[in-house]
mmCIF file of C-alpha atoms in Angstrom:
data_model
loop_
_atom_site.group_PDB
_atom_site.id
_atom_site.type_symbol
_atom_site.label_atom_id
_atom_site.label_comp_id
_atom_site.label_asym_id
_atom_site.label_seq_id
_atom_site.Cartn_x
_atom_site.Cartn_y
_atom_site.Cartn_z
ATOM 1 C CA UNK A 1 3.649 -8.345 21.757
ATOM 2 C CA UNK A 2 5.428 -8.728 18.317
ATOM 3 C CA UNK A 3 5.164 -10.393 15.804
ATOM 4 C CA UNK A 4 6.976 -13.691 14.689
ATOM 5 C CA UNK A 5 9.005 -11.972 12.029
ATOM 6 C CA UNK A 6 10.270 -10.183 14.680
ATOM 7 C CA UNK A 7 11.808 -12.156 17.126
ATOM 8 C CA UNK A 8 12.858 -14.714 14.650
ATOM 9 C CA UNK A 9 14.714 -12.285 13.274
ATOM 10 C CA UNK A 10 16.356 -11.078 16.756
ATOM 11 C CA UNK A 11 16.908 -14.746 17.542
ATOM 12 C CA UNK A 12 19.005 -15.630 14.124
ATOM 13 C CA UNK A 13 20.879 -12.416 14.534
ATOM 14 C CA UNK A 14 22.022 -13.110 17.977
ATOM 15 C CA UNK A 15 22.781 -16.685 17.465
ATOM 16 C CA UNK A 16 24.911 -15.858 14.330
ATOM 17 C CA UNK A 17 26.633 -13.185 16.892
ATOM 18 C CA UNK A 18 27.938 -16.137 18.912
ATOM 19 C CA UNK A 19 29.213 -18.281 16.563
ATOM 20 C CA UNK A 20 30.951 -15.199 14.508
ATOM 21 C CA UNK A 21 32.230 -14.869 18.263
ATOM 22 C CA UNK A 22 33.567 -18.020 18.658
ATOM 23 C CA UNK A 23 34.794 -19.297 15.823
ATOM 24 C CA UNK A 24 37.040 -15.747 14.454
ATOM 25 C CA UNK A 25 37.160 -14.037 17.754
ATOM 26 C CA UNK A 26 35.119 -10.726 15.990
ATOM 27 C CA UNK A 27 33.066 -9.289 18.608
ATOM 28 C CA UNK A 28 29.721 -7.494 17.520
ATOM 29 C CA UNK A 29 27.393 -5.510 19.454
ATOM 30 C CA UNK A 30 24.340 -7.446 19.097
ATOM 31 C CA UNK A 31 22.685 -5.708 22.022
ATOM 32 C CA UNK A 32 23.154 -2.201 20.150
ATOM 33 C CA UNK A 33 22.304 -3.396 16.967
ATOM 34 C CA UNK A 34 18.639 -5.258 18.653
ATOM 35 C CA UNK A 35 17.851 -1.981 20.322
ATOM 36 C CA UNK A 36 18.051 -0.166 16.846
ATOM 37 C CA UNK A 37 15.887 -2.493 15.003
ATOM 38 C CA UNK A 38 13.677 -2.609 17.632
ATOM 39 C CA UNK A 39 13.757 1.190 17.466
ATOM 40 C CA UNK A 40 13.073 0.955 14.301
ATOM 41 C CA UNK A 41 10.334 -1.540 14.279
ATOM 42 C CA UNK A 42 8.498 0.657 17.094
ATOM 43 C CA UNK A 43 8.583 3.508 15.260
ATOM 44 C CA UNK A 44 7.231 2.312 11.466
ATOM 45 C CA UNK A 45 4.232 0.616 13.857
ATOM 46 C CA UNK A 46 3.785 4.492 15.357
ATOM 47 C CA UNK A 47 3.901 6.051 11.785
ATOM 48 C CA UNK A 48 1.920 3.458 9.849
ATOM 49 C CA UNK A 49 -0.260 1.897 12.605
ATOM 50 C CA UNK A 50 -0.100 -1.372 14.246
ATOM 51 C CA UNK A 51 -1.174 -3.540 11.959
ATOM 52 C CA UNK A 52 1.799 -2.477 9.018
ATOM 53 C CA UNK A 53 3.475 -5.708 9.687
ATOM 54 C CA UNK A 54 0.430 -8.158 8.962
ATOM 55 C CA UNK A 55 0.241 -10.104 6.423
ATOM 56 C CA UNK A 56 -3.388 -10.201 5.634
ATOM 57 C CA UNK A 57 -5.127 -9.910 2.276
ATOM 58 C CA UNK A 58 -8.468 -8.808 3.497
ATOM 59 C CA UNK A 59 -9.900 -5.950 1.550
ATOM 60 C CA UNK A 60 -8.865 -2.186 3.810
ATOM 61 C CA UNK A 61 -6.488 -4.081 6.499
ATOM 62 C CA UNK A 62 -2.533 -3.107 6.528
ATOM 63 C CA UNK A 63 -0.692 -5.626 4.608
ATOM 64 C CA UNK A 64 3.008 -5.941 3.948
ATOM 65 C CA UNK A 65 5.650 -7.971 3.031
ATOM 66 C CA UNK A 66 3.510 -10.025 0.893
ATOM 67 C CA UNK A 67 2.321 -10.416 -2.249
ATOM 68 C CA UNK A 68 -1.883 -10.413 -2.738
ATOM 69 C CA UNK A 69 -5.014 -9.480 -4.902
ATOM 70 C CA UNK A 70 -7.550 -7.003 -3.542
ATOM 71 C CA UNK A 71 -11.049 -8.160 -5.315
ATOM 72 C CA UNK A 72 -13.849 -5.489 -3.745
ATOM 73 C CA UNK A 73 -16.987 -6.440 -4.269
ATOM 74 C CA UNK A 74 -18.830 -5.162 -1.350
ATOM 75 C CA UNK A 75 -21.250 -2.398 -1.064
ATOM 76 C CA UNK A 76 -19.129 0.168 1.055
ATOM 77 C CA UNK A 77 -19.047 4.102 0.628
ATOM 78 C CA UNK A 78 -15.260 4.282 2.222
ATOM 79 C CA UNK A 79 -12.396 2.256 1.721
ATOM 80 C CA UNK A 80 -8.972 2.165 2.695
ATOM 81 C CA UNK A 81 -6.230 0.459 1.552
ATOM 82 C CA UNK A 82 -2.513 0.968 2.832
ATOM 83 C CA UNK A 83 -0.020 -1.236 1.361
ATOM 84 C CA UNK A 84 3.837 -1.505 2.726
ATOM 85 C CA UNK A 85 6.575 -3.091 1.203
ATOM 86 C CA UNK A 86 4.623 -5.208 -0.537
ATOM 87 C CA UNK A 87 2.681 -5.992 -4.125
ATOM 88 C CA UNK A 88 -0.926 -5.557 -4.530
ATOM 89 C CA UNK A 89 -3.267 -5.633 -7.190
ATOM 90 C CA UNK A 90 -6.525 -3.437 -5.911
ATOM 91 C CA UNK A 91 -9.520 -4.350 -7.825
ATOM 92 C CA UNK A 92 -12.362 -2.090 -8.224
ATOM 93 C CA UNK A 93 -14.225 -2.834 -11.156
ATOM 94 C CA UNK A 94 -17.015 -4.533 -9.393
ATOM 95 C CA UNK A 95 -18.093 -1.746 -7.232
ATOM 96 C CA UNK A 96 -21.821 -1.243 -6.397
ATOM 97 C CA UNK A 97 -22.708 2.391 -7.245
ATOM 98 C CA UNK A 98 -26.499 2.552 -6.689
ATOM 99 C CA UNK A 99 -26.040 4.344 -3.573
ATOM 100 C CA UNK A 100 -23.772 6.898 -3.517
ATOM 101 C CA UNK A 101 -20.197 8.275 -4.497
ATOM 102 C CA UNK A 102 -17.710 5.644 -3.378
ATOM 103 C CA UNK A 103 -14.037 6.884 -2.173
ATOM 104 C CA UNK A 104 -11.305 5.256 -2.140
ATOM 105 C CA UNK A 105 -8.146 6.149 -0.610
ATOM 106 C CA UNK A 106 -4.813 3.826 -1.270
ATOM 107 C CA UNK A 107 -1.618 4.863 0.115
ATOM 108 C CA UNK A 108 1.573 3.104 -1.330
ATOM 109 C CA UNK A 109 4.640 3.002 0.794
ATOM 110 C CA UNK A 110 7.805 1.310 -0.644
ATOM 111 C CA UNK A 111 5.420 -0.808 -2.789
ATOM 112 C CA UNK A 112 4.463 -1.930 -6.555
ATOM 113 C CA UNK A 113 0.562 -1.187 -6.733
ATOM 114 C CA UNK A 114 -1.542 -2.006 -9.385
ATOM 115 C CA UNK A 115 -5.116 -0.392 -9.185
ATOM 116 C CA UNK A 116 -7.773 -1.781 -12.147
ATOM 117 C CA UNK A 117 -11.139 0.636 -12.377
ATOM 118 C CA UNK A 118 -14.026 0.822 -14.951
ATOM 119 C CA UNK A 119 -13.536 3.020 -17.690
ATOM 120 C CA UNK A 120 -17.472 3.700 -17.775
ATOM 121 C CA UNK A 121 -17.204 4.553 -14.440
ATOM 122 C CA UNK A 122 -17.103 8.464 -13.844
ATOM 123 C CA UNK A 123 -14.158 8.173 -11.965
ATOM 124 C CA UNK A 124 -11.792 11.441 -10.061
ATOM 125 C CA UNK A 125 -8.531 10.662 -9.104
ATOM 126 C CA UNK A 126 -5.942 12.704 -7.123
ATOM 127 C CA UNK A 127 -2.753 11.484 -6.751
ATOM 128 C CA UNK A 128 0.256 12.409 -4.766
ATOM 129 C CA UNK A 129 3.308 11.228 -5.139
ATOM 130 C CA UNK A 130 6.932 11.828 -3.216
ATOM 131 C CA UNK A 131 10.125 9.787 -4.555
ATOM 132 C CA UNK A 132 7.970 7.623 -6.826
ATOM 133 C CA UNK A 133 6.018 6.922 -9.591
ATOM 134 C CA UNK A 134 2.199 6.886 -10.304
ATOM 135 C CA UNK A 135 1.083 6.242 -13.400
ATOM 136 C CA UNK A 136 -2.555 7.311 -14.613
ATOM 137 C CA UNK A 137 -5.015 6.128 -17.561
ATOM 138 C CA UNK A 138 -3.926 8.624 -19.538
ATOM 139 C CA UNK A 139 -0.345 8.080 -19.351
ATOM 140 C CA UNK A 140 0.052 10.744 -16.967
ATOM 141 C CA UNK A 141 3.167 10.077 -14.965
ATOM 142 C CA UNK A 142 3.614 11.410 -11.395
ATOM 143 C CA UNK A 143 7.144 11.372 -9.806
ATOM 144 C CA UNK A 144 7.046 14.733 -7.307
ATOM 145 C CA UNK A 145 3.904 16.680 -6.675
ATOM 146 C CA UNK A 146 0.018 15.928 -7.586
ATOM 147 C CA UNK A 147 -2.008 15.595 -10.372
ATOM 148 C CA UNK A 148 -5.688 15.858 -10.835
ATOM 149 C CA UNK A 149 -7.361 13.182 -12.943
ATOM 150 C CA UNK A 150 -11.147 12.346 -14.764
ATOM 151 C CA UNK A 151 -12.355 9.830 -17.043
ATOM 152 C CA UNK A 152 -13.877 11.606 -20.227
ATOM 153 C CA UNK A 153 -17.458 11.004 -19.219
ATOM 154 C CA UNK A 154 -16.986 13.025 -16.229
ATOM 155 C CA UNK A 155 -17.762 16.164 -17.789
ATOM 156 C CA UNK A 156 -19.505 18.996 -15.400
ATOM 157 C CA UNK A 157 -21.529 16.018 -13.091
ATOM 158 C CA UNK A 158 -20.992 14.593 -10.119
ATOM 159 C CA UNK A 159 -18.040 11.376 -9.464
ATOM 160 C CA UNK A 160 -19.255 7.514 -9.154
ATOM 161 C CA UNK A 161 -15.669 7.009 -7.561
ATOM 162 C CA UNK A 162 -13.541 8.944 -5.941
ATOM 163 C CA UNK A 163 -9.536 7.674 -5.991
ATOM 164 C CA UNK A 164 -7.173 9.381 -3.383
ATOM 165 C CA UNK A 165 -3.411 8.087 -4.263
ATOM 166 C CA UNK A 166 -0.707 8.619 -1.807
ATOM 167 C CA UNK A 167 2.807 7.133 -2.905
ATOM 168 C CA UNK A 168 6.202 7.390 -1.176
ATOM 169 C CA UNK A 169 9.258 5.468 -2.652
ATOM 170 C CA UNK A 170 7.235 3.085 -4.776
ATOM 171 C CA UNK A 171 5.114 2.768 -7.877
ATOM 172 C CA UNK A 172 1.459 2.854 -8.447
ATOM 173 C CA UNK A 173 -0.332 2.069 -11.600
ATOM 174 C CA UNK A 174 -3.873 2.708 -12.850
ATOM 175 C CA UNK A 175 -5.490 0.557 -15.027
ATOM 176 C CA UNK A 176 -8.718 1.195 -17.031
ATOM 177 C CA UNK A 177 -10.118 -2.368 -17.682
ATOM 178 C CA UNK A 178 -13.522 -3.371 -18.968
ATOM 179 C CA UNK A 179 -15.110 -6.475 -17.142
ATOM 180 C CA UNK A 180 -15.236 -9.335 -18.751
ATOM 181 C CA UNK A 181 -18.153 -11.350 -18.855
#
């Protein structure tokens, strides 16, 4: 039902209770204090899905409390990435674009995100920020609000990629790196 992280932690918690208990006569409502986290812990799986608390580096899957690299290098038109109190490092320079437009959408909650694209790319990026900071190619910095972004080759035609940012209480960088052969 959960996971270990969980009831390791519920475990600890009560068995420090009893020995605080015992040894200095302080009494602590452990019950009270295990129905809040598990509060808590039900409601950040209702908000950000069930999977928020894995800790998988698989390329679109919920990840957090870890630290991983994100190498895409498959041939998808959608992508999602939502990353929770972790670190990630999202890379997208080896895209395929002979298909169609690819979008990507990262959201960034309590996290350091680092996302590397193509600068030959003609790339669009929106990002939204709330309580944090998202840095752009250009320098732009986002702390409150949105900000609309293209590479210079953009011009009047039509996006290869497609970058939706959404960052609350963290930081989120974009990186224009070449590939190195």
């Amino acid at each position: 039902m959960f996971g270990g992280i969980f009831w390791g932690t519920l475990v600890t918690i009560l068995g420090i209770s009893i020995i605080i208990e015992a040894l200095f006569g302080i009494s602590i409502p452990v019950f009270k204090i295990l129905l809040g986290c598990w509060l808590i812990y039900w409601g950040l799986t209702f908000i950000l899905g069930k999977d928020c608390f894995k800790s998988q580096c698989k390329s679109g899957v919920s990840s957090g409390f870890s630290q991983c690299d994100y190498v895409n290098d498959k041939n998808k038109n959608f992508m999602t990435y939502k990353v929770l109190f972790a670190q990630r490092v999202i890379d997208l320079r080896n895209l395929d674009f002979s298909q169609d437009m690819v979008v990507v959408k990262i959201d960034s909650v309590f996290s350091n995100t680092i996302v590397k694209i193509n600068p030959e790319l003609k790339t669009k990026i929106k990002a939204s920020s709330a309580f944090s900071n998202v840095e752009l190619p250009d320098r732009t910095q986002v702390y409150f609000g949105s900000y609309a972004y293209k590479t210079e080759n953009l011009k009047d035609s039509k996006p290869e990629l497609k970058i939706k940012i959404n960052s609350v209480f963290g930081r989120v960088v974009v990186e224009a790196q070449t590939i190195l052969v």
